[in-house]
PDB file of C-alpha atoms in Angstrom:
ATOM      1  CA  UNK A 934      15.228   2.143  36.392  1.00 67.00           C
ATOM      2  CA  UNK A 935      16.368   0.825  39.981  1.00 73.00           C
ATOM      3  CA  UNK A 936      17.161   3.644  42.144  1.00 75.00           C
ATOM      4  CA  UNK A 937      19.284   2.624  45.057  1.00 74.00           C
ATOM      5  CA  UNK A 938      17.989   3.122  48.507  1.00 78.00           C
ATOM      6  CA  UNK A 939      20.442   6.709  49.352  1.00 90.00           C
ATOM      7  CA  UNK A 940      18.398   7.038  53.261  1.00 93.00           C
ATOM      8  CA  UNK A 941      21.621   4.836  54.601  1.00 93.00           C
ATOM      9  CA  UNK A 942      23.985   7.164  52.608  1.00 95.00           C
ATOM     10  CA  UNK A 943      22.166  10.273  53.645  1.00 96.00           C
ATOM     11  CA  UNK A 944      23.377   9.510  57.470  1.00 96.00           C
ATOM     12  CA  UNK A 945      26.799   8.349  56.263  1.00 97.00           C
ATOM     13  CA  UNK A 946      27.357  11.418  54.596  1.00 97.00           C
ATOM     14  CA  UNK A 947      25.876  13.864  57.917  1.00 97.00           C
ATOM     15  CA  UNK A 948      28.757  11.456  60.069  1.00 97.00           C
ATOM     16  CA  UNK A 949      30.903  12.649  57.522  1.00 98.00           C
ATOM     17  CA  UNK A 950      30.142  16.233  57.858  1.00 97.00           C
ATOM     18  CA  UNK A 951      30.376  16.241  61.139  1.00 97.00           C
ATOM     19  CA  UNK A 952      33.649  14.292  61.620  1.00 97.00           C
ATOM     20  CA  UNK A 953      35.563  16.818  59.398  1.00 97.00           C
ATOM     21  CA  UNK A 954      34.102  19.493  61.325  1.00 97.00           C
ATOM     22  CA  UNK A 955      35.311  18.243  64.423  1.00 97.00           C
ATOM     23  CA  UNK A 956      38.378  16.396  63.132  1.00 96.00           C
ATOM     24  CA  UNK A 957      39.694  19.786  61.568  1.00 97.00           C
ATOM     25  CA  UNK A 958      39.403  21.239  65.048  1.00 97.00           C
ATOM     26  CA  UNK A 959      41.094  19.000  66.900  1.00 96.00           C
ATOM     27  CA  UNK A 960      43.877  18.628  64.318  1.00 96.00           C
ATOM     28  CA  UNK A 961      44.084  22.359  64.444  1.00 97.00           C
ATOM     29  CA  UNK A 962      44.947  22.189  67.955  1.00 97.00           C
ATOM     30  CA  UNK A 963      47.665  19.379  67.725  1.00 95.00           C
ATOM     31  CA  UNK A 964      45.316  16.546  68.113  1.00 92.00           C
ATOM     32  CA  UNK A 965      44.660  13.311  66.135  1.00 90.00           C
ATOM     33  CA  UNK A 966      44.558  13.426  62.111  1.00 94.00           C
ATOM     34  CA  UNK A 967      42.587  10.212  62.266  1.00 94.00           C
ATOM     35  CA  UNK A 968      38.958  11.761  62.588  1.00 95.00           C
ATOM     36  CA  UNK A 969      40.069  13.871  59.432  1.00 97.00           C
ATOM     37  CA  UNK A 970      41.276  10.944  57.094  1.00 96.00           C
ATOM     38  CA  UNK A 971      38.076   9.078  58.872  1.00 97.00           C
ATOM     39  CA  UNK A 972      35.523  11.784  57.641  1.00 97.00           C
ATOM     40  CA  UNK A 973      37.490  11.754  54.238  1.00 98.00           C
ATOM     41  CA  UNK A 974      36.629   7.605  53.802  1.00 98.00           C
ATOM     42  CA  UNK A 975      33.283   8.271  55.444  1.00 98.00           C
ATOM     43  CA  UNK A 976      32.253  11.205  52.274  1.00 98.00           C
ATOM     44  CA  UNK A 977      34.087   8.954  49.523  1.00 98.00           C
ATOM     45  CA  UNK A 978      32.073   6.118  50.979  1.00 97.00           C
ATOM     46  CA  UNK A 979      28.271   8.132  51.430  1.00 96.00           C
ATOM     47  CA  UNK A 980      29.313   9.539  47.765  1.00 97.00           C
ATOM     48  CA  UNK A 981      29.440   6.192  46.059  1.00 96.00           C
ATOM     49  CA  UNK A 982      26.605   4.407  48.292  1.00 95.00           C
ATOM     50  CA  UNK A 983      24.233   7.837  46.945  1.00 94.00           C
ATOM     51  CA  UNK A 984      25.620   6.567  43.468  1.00 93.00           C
ATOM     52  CA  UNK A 985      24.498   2.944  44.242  1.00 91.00           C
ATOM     53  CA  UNK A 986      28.424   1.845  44.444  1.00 93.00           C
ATOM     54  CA  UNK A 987      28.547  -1.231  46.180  1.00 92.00           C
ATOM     55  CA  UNK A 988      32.156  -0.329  46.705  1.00 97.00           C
ATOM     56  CA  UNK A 989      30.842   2.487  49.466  1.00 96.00           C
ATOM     57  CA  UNK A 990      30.132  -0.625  51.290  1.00 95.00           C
ATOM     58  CA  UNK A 991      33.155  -2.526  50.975  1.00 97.00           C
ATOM     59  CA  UNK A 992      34.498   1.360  52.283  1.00 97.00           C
ATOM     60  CA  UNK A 993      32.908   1.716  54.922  1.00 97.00           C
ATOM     61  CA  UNK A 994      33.395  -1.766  56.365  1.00 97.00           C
ATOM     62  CA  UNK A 995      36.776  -1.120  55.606  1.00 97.00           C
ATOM     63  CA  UNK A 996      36.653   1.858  57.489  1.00 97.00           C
ATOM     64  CA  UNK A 997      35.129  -0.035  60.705  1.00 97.00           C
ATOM     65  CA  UNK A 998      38.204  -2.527  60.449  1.00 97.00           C
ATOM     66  CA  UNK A 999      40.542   0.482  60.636  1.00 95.00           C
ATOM     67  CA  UNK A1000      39.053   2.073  63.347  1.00 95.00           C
ATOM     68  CA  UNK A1001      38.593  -1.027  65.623  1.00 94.00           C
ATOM     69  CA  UNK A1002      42.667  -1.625  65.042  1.00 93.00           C
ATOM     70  CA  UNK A1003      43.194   2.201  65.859  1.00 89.00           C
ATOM     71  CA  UNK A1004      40.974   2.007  68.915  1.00 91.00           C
ATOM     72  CA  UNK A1005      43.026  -1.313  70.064  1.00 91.00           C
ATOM     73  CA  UNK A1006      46.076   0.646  69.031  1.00 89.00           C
ATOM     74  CA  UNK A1007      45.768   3.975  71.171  1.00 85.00           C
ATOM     75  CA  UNK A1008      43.802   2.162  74.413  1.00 89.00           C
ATOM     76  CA  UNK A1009      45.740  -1.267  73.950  1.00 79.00           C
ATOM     77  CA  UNK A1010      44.294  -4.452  74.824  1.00 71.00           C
TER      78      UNK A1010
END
């Protein structure tokens, strides 16, 4: 049986952690959601890379796309 390689979604799912942590926080104090819903993708997409889901990949890259259109978004170009 092929186990899939979970070191990759072992880090994904620590970023995760830690983005909720601090994402709740700041939310609690009026700030951005975005870090919140972003730790929310980030532990759906470590969840189903542990499972070997290649769709944890497609989420996380989706993910990236989001957050490069957000960043664009709040600084401008």
């Amino acid at each position: 049986m092929h186990r899939p390689p979970r070191i990759f979604a072992a880090i994904v799912l620590l970023v995760a952690l830690a983005f909720l942590y601090g994402g709740v926080r700041l939310a609690a104090v009026g700030g951005s959601v975005y870090y919140v819903l972003a730790g929310l993708a980030l532990l759906a997409s470590g969840t189903l890379l542990w499972r070997g889901n290649k769709l944890g990949s497609h989420l996380y890259g989706a993910l990236l796309a989001v957050t490069l259109a957000w960043s664009l978004f709040e600084v401008g170009t």
